[in-house]
Amino acid sequence: MERAPKSEFFHILRTQQFDRVVLDELCDLTTAIRKFAKTKEGLHYLRGLLAHKRAMLYFTQPSTRTFLSFNNACQILGIQTSEIRDPSTSSEVKGESLLDSLRTFSSYVDVVVMRTKEEGLAESAADLFDHIQRRVPIINAGSGRDQHPTQALLDIYTLERSFKDHGGIDGKTIGMMGDLRRGRTVRSLCYLMKNYRNVRLVFIAPDDFMMEEDIKTHLHQHMVQFTETKDLRSVLPELDAIYITRIQDEHDKAGESGRVDLSPYKFGVEELKHMKPHGVIMHPLPRRDEIHPDVDLDPRAKYWRQERNGMWMRVAIFVKLFKVDHLVMHGHLLD
Ligand code: CP
């Protein structure tokens, strides 16, 4: 199978596939797209870019923002969409294998975006598609507790944008708090950190939800510094950003989340007082009670902007995937 050049990609399966060149290109592209979208003329231009493409949104695991942001990204680019969100409405109930269903999607569309509870399914689908005549790209929109690569891309964009006047992500200390063991967003984001210079990670979690060994081994191998703590307050003043996650109790086997004291892992107005003046507070959402709503009004709270950035980054992903990025980066409307 012919491989895409280094600065291009076909499938998006896991964040290990991205290097700094692609990350910077996607961030620049996202910013350019946001500029286009500020005017009616620019939005009209974007809507014609991929009007000849069709996308399948196969989301059989619950989702609000990933589904809506992909759906709206398609609308912005003129991409027509089909969707399955409930497998009981597909021929899987007649005994069709999921891989046969996926192959069927490839008969009708030009890209398949999939969110599933199974780990590794996007990889299996990509492997299948790499061996059939009508090869279409797979985008992993969240696979079990393993990976959420497009979330990590929008997180990188949010961090870069937030630190635009402070040297970007390089050199920053980034805390990650909550259910790090089963949080696919933080796992995917960790894999990207090797692309940035002198980043230090601080994992803040109870023992039961501390980051898994596979991620720690990866960070060691790529010389990304990290420390672990249970004490949020003691590390808060040194953090440039804190990425807070909810408990992923949908992965519980026997109610184990309920037996862990999570009260030390919440962020409220008191915690705000200990953050740097230009600190950044992020959360992939949905949240429960790990961030108090009173924090939302503070300018350092970036999670609602992060959510909206997700739509623009997903527009950029389609633009780059279908190789029309030059029409955006050199678009006359930007002048
Ligand atoms: N962040 C995120 O993946 O949200 P949804 O589960 O609502 O898509």
CSV table of C-alpha atoms and ligand atoms in Angstrom, one decimal:
chain,number,residue,atom,x,y,z
A,1,MET,CA,0.0,0.0,0.0
A,2,GLU,CA,1.4,3.4,-1.0
A,3,ARG,CA,2.0,5.5,2.1
A,4,ALA,CA,1.0,9.2,2.3
A,5,PRO,CA,4.0,11.6,2.4
A,6,LYS,CA,5.1,12.6,5.9
A,7,SER,CA,3.0,15.8,6.0
A,8,GLU,CA,-0.1,14.1,4.8
A,9,PHE,CA,-2.4,11.5,6.2
A,10,PHE,CA,-5.1,9.1,5.0
A,11,HIS,CA,-6.6,7.4,8.0
A,12,ILE,CA,-6.7,9.0,11.5
A,13,LEU,CA,-6.4,6.2,13.9
A,14,ARG,CA,-4.2,7.2,16.8
A,15,THR,CA,-2.2,10.2,17.8
A,16,GLN,CA,1.2,8.5,17.5
A,17,GLN,CA,0.9,9.0,13.7
A,18,PHE,CA,1.3,12.8,13.9
A,19,ASP,CA,4.5,14.8,13.9
A,20,ARG,CA,5.1,18.4,14.6
A,21,VAL,CA,4.9,19.4,10.9
A,22,VAL,CA,1.4,18.0,10.6
A,23,LEU,CA,0.3,19.5,13.9
A,24,ASP,CA,1.5,22.9,13.0
A,25,GLU,CA,0.0,22.7,9.6
A,26,LEU,CA,-3.4,21.7,11.0
A,27,CYS,CA,-3.3,24.5,13.6
A,28,ASP,CA,-2.4,27.1,10.9
A,29,LEU,CA,-5.2,25.7,8.7
A,30,THR,CA,-7.7,25.9,11.5
A,31,THR,CA,-6.9,29.5,12.1
A,32,ALA,CA,-7.2,30.3,8.4
A,33,ILE,CA,-10.6,28.5,8.2
A,34,ARG,CA,-11.8,30.5,11.2
A,35,LYS,CA,-10.9,33.7,9.3
A,36,PHE,CA,-12.8,32.6,6.2
A,37,ALA,CA,-15.8,31.8,8.4
A,38,LYS,CA,-16.1,35.3,9.7
A,39,THR,CA,-17.8,36.5,6.5
A,40,LYS,CA,-20.7,35.4,4.4
A,41,GLU,CA,-18.5,35.4,1.4
A,42,GLY,CA,-15.9,33.2,3.2
A,43,LEU,CA,-18.5,30.8,4.4
A,44,HIS,CA,-19.8,30.5,0.8
A,45,TYR,CA,-16.3,29.7,-0.4
A,46,LEU,CA,-15.8,27.0,2.2
A,47,ARG,CA,-19.2,25.5,1.4
A,48,GLY,CA,-18.1,24.8,-2.2
A,49,LEU,CA,-14.7,23.3,-1.3
A,50,LEU,CA,-15.9,19.7,-0.7
A,51,ALA,CA,-19.4,19.7,-2.1
A,52,HIS,CA,-18.5,16.7,-4.2
A,53,LYS,CA,-17.7,14.5,-1.1
A,54,ARG,CA,-19.9,12.3,1.1
A,55,ALA,CA,-19.2,11.2,4.7
A,56,MET,CA,-20.6,8.4,6.9
A,57,LEU,CA,-20.9,9.3,10.6
A,58,TYR,CA,-21.0,5.9,12.4
A,59,PHE,CA,-21.5,6.8,16.1
A,60,THR,CA,-22.7,3.8,18.0
A,61,GLN,CA,-21.3,5.0,21.3
A,62,PRO,CA,-23.0,8.1,22.9
A,63,SER,CA,-21.6,11.5,21.8
A,64,THR,CA,-22.8,15.1,21.7
A,65,ARG,CA,-20.0,17.4,20.7
A,66,THR,CA,-17.8,15.0,18.6
A,67,PHE,CA,-20.9,14.0,16.5
A,68,LEU,CA,-22.2,17.6,16.2
A,69,SER,CA,-18.8,19.1,15.5
A,70,PHE,CA,-18.1,16.5,12.7
A,71,ASN,CA,-21.6,17.0,11.4
A,72,ASN,CA,-21.3,20.8,11.3
A,73,ALA,CA,-17.8,20.6,9.9
A,74,CYS,CA,-19.3,18.6,7.0
A,75,GLN,CA,-22.0,21.2,6.6
A,76,ILE,CA,-19.5,24.0,6.5
A,77,LEU,CA,-17.6,22.3,3.7
A,78,GLY,CA,-20.7,21.2,1.7
A,79,ILE,CA,-20.0,17.5,2.5
A,80,GLN,CA,-23.2,15.4,2.4
A,81,THR,CA,-23.6,13.1,5.4
A,82,SER,CA,-25.2,9.8,6.3
A,83,GLU,CA,-25.4,8.5,9.8
A,84,ILE,CA,-26.0,5.5,12.0
A,85,ARG,CA,-26.1,6.1,15.7
A,86,ASP,CA,-28.1,3.1,16.9
A,87,PRO,CA,-26.8,-0.2,15.7
A,88,SER,CA,-30.3,-1.8,16.2
A,89,THR,CA,-31.4,0.1,13.1
A,90,SER,CA,-28.6,-1.4,10.9
A,91,SER,CA,-28.4,-4.8,9.3
A,92,GLU,CA,-26.0,-5.8,12.1
A,93,VAL,CA,-29.2,-7.0,13.8
A,94,LYS,CA,-29.6,-9.5,10.9
A,95,GLY,CA,-26.2,-10.9,11.7
A,96,GLU,CA,-24.1,-8.8,9.4
A,97,SER,CA,-20.6,-8.4,10.8
A,98,LEU,CA,-19.5,-4.9,11.6
A,99,LEU,CA,-16.6,-5.2,9.1
A,100,ASP,CA,-19.1,-6.1,6.4
A,101,SER,CA,-21.3,-3.1,7.5
A,102,LEU,CA,-18.2,-0.8,7.3
A,103,ARG,CA,-17.4,-2.2,3.9
A,104,THR,CA,-20.9,-1.3,2.8
A,105,PHE,CA,-20.4,2.3,3.9
A,106,SER,CA,-17.3,2.5,1.7
A,107,SER,CA,-19.6,1.7,-1.3
A,108,TYR,CA,-21.5,5.0,-0.8
A,109,VAL,CA,-19.2,7.5,0.9
A,110,ASP,CA,-15.7,9.1,0.7
A,111,VAL,CA,-14.8,9.0,4.4
A,112,VAL,CA,-16.1,7.1,7.4
A,113,VAL,CA,-16.0,8.7,10.8
A,114,MET,CA,-16.5,6.2,13.6
A,115,ARG,CA,-17.0,6.2,17.3
A,116,THR,CA,-17.3,2.8,19.0
A,117,LYS,CA,-17.0,1.3,22.4
A,118,GLU,CA,-14.5,-1.2,21.1
A,119,GLU,CA,-10.8,-0.5,21.2
A,120,GLY,CA,-8.9,-1.1,18.0
A,121,LEU,CA,-11.9,-1.3,15.8
A,122,ALA,CA,-10.9,1.8,13.8
A,123,GLU,CA,-7.6,0.1,13.1
A,124,SER,CA,-9.3,-3.1,12.0
A,125,ALA,CA,-11.6,-1.1,9.7
A,126,ALA,CA,-8.6,0.8,8.2
A,127,ASP,CA,-6.8,-2.5,7.6
A,128,LEU,CA,-9.9,-3.9,5.8
A,129,PHE,CA,-10.2,-0.7,3.7
A,130,ASP,CA,-6.5,-0.8,2.8
A,131,HIS,CA,-7.2,-4.2,1.1
A,132,ILE,CA,-10.4,-3.4,-0.9
A,133,GLN,CA,-10.8,-1.7,-4.2
A,134,ARG,CA,-12.8,1.3,-3.0
A,135,ARG,CA,-10.4,2.4,-0.2
A,136,VAL,CA,-11.8,5.3,1.9
A,137,PRO,CA,-10.3,6.9,4.9
A,138,ILE,CA,-11.3,6.1,8.4
A,139,ILE,CA,-11.4,8.7,11.1
A,140,ASN,CA,-11.4,7.4,14.7
A,141,ALA,CA,-13.8,9.7,16.6
A,142,GLY,CA,-13.2,7.8,19.9
A,143,SER,CA,-12.5,4.1,20.4
A,144,GLY,CA,-13.3,2.7,23.8
A,145,ARG,CA,-10.9,3.8,26.6
A,146,ASP,CA,-8.0,3.8,24.2
A,147,GLN,CA,-7.8,6.8,21.8
A,148,HIS,CA,-9.6,9.9,20.7
A,149,PRO,CA,-7.2,11.4,18.2
A,150,THR,CA,-9.3,14.3,16.8
A,151,GLN,CA,-10.0,15.4,20.4
A,152,ALA,CA,-6.3,15.6,21.0
A,153,LEU,CA,-5.8,17.6,17.8
A,154,LEU,CA,-8.4,20.2,18.9
A,155,ASP,CA,-6.8,20.2,22.4
A,156,ILE,CA,-3.4,21.0,20.8
A,157,TYR,CA,-5.0,23.8,18.9
A,158,THR,CA,-6.7,25.2,22.0
A,159,LEU,CA,-3.4,25.1,23.9
A,160,GLU,CA,-1.4,26.7,21.0
A,161,ARG,CA,-4.1,29.4,20.7
A,162,SER,CA,-4.2,30.0,24.4
A,163,PHE,CA,-0.4,30.3,24.6
A,164,LYS,CA,-0.1,32.3,21.4
A,165,ASP,CA,1.4,35.3,23.2
A,166,HIS,CA,3.4,33.1,25.6
A,167,GLY,CA,5.6,31.0,23.4
A,168,GLY,CA,3.1,28.3,22.4
A,169,ILE,CA,3.1,24.8,24.0
A,170,ASP,CA,6.9,24.5,24.1
A,171,GLY,CA,8.3,24.7,27.6
A,172,LYS,CA,4.9,24.5,29.4
A,173,THR,CA,3.9,22.5,32.4
A,174,ILE,CA,0.6,20.8,31.8
A,175,GLY,CA,-1.4,19.1,34.6
A,176,MET,CA,-3.9,16.3,33.8
A,177,MET,CA,-6.4,15.4,36.5
A,178,GLY,CA,-9.2,12.9,37.0
A,179,ASP,CA,-9.6,9.4,35.5
A,180,LEU,CA,-6.3,9.3,33.7
A,181,ARG,CA,-6.3,5.5,33.5
A,182,ARG,CA,-9.4,5.2,31.4
A,183,GLY,CA,-9.6,8.7,29.8
A,184,ARG,CA,-8.9,8.3,26.1
A,185,THR,CA,-8.6,12.1,25.7
A,186,VAL,CA,-5.6,12.4,28.0
A,187,ARG,CA,-4.1,9.3,26.7
A,188,SER,CA,-4.2,10.6,23.1
A,189,LEU,CA,-2.9,14.0,24.2
A,190,CYS,CA,0.0,12.5,26.1
A,191,TYR,CA,1.2,10.8,22.8
A,192,LEU,CA,1.5,14.2,21.1
A,193,MET,CA,3.7,15.7,23.8
A,194,LYS,CA,6.9,14.3,22.3
A,195,ASN,CA,6.4,16.8,19.5
A,196,TYR,CA,6.9,19.8,21.8
A,197,ARG,CA,10.1,21.0,23.4
A,198,ASN,CA,10.6,20.8,27.2
A,199,VAL,CA,7.0,20.1,28.1
A,200,ARG,CA,6.5,18.7,31.6
A,201,LEU,CA,3.3,16.8,32.5
A,202,VAL,CA,1.9,16.5,36.0
A,203,PHE,CA,-0.6,13.7,36.5
A,204,ILE,CA,-3.0,14.4,39.4
A,205,ALA,CA,-5.2,11.4,40.3
A,206,PRO,CA,-5.9,8.8,43.0
A,207,ASP,CA,-3.9,5.5,42.7
A,208,ASP,CA,-6.9,3.7,41.1
A,209,PHE,CA,-7.1,6.2,38.2
A,210,MET,CA,-3.4,7.1,37.7
A,211,MET,CA,-2.0,7.1,34.1
A,212,GLU,CA,-1.4,3.6,32.7
A,213,GLU,CA,2.1,2.2,32.3
A,214,ASP,CA,2.0,2.1,28.5
A,215,ILE,CA,1.7,5.9,28.4
A,216,LYS,CA,4.4,6.3,31.0
A,217,THR,CA,6.7,4.0,29.1
A,218,HIS,CA,6.1,6.0,25.9
A,219,LEU,CA,6.9,9.3,27.7
A,220,HIS,CA,10.1,7.8,29.1
A,221,GLN,CA,11.1,6.6,25.7
A,222,HIS,CA,10.6,10.1,24.2
A,223,MET,CA,12.1,11.9,27.2
A,224,VAL,CA,8.9,13.8,28.1
A,225,GLN,CA,9.2,14.6,31.8
A,226,PHE,CA,6.3,13.8,34.0
A,227,THR,CA,5.5,13.6,37.7
A,228,GLU,CA,2.6,12.0,39.6
A,229,THR,CA,0.7,13.4,42.6
A,230,LYS,CA,-2.5,13.1,44.6
A,231,ASP,CA,-2.3,16.7,45.8
A,232,LEU,CA,-3.8,19.3,43.4
A,233,ARG,CA,-3.3,22.3,45.6
A,234,SER,CA,0.5,21.7,45.9
A,235,VAL,CA,1.1,21.7,42.1
A,236,LEU,CA,-1.5,24.2,41.0
A,237,PRO,CA,0.8,27.3,41.2
A,238,GLU,CA,3.3,25.7,38.8
A,239,LEU,CA,0.9,24.7,36.1
A,240,ASP,CA,0.5,26.6,32.9
A,241,ALA,CA,-2.5,24.5,32.0
A,242,ILE,CA,-4.7,22.0,33.7
A,243,TYR,CA,-6.7,19.5,31.7
A,244,ILE,CA,-9.5,18.1,33.9
A,245,THR,CA,-11.5,14.9,33.1
A,246,ARG,CA,-14.5,13.2,34.5
A,247,ILE,CA,-14.6,9.7,36.0
A,248,GLN,CA,-15.2,7.2,33.1
A,249,ASP,CA,-17.5,5.0,35.1
A,250,GLU,CA,-19.0,3.6,32.0
A,251,HIS,CA,-15.9,1.3,32.0
A,252,ASP,CA,-16.5,0.1,35.5
A,253,LYS,CA,-16.7,-3.7,35.9
A,254,ALA,CA,-18.2,-3.8,39.4
A,255,GLY,CA,-18.9,-0.2,40.5
A,256,GLU,CA,-15.3,0.4,41.4
A,257,SER,CA,-15.5,4.2,40.7
A,258,GLY,CA,-18.0,4.6,43.6
A,259,ARG,CA,-15.4,3.3,46.1
A,260,VAL,CA,-12.8,6.0,45.3
A,261,ASP,CA,-12.9,9.4,47.1
A,262,LEU,CA,-12.9,11.9,44.3
A,263,SER,CA,-13.5,15.0,46.4
A,264,PRO,CA,-9.8,16.1,46.2
A,265,TYR,CA,-10.0,16.2,42.4
A,266,LYS,CA,-12.4,19.0,41.9
A,267,PHE,CA,-11.7,22.5,40.6
A,268,GLY,CA,-13.7,25.5,42.0
A,269,VAL,CA,-13.3,29.2,42.6
A,270,GLU,CA,-10.8,28.5,45.5
A,271,GLU,CA,-8.5,26.6,43.1
A,272,LEU,CA,-8.7,29.5,40.6
A,273,LYS,CA,-6.9,31.7,43.2
A,274,HIS,CA,-3.8,29.4,43.0
A,275,MET,CA,-3.6,29.4,39.2
A,276,LYS,CA,-1.1,31.5,37.2
A,277,PRO,CA,-2.7,34.7,35.7
A,278,HIS,CA,-2.3,33.3,32.2
A,279,GLY,CA,-3.1,29.7,33.2
A,280,VAL,CA,-5.4,27.6,31.0
A,281,ILE,CA,-8.3,25.4,32.2
A,282,MET,CA,-9.4,22.7,29.8
A,283,HIS,CA,-11.9,19.8,29.9
A,284,PRO,CA,-13.0,17.7,26.9
A,285,LEU,CA,-16.6,17.7,28.3
A,286,PRO,CA,-19.1,16.5,29.2
A,287,ARG,CA,-18.4,17.4,32.8
A,288,ARG,CA,-20.1,16.4,36.0
A,289,ASP,CA,-19.0,18.1,39.2
A,290,GLU,CA,-15.3,18.2,38.6
A,291,ILE,CA,-15.4,21.9,37.6
A,292,HIS,CA,-17.8,24.2,39.4
A,293,PRO,CA,-19.9,26.2,37.0
A,294,ASP,CA,-18.7,29.4,38.7
A,295,VAL,CA,-15.3,28.8,37.1
A,296,ASP,CA,-16.9,29.2,33.6
A,297,LEU,CA,-16.8,33.0,33.8
A,298,ASP,CA,-13.1,33.2,34.5
A,299,PRO,CA,-11.1,34.1,31.3
A,300,ARG,CA,-8.7,31.2,32.0
A,301,ALA,CA,-11.6,28.7,31.5
A,302,LYS,CA,-11.2,27.6,27.9
A,303,TYR,CA,-13.4,24.5,27.7
A,304,TRP,CA,-16.3,26.1,25.9
A,305,ARG,CA,-13.8,27.6,23.4
A,306,GLN,CA,-12.1,24.2,23.2
A,307,GLU,CA,-15.5,22.7,22.2
A,308,ARG,CA,-16.0,25.2,19.4
A,309,ASN,CA,-12.4,24.8,18.3
A,310,GLY,CA,-13.3,21.1,17.8
A,311,MET,CA,-15.6,22.0,14.9
A,312,TRP,CA,-12.9,24.2,13.2
A,313,MET,CA,-10.2,21.6,13.7
A,314,ARG,CA,-12.5,19.0,12.2
A,315,VAL,CA,-13.1,21.2,9.2
A,316,ALA,CA,-9.3,21.5,8.9
A,317,ILE,CA,-9.0,17.7,9.1
A,318,PHE,CA,-11.3,17.2,6.1
A,319,VAL,CA,-9.6,20.0,4.2
A,320,LYS,CA,-6.2,18.4,4.6
A,321,LEU,CA,-7.5,14.9,4.2
A,322,PHE,CA,-9.0,15.7,0.8
A,323,LYS,CA,-6.0,17.8,-0.2
A,324,VAL,CA,-7.7,21.2,-0.7
A,325,ASP,CA,-5.6,22.9,2.0
A,326,HIS,CA,-3.8,25.0,-0.7
A,327,LEU,CA,-7.2,26.5,-1.6
A,328,VAL,CA,-7.6,27.7,2.0
A,329,MET,CA,-4.0,28.7,2.8
A,330,HIS,CA,-3.7,30.6,-0.5
A,331,GLY,CA,-7.4,31.7,-0.7
A,332,HIS,CA,-7.8,35.2,-1.9
A,333,LEU,CA,-10.4,36.0,0.7
A,334,LEU,CA,-7.6,35.9,3.4
A,335,ASP,CA,-5.8,38.9,1.8
B,1,CP,N1,-15.4,15.4,24.1
B,1,CP,C1,-16.2,14.5,23.6
B,1,CP,O1,-15.7,13.5,23.0
B,1,CP,O2,-17.5,14.7,23.8
B,1,CP,P1,-18.7,13.8,23.3
B,1,CP,O3,-18.6,12.5,24.0
B,1,CP,O4,-20.0,14.5,23.7
B,1,CP,O5,-18.6,13.6,21.9
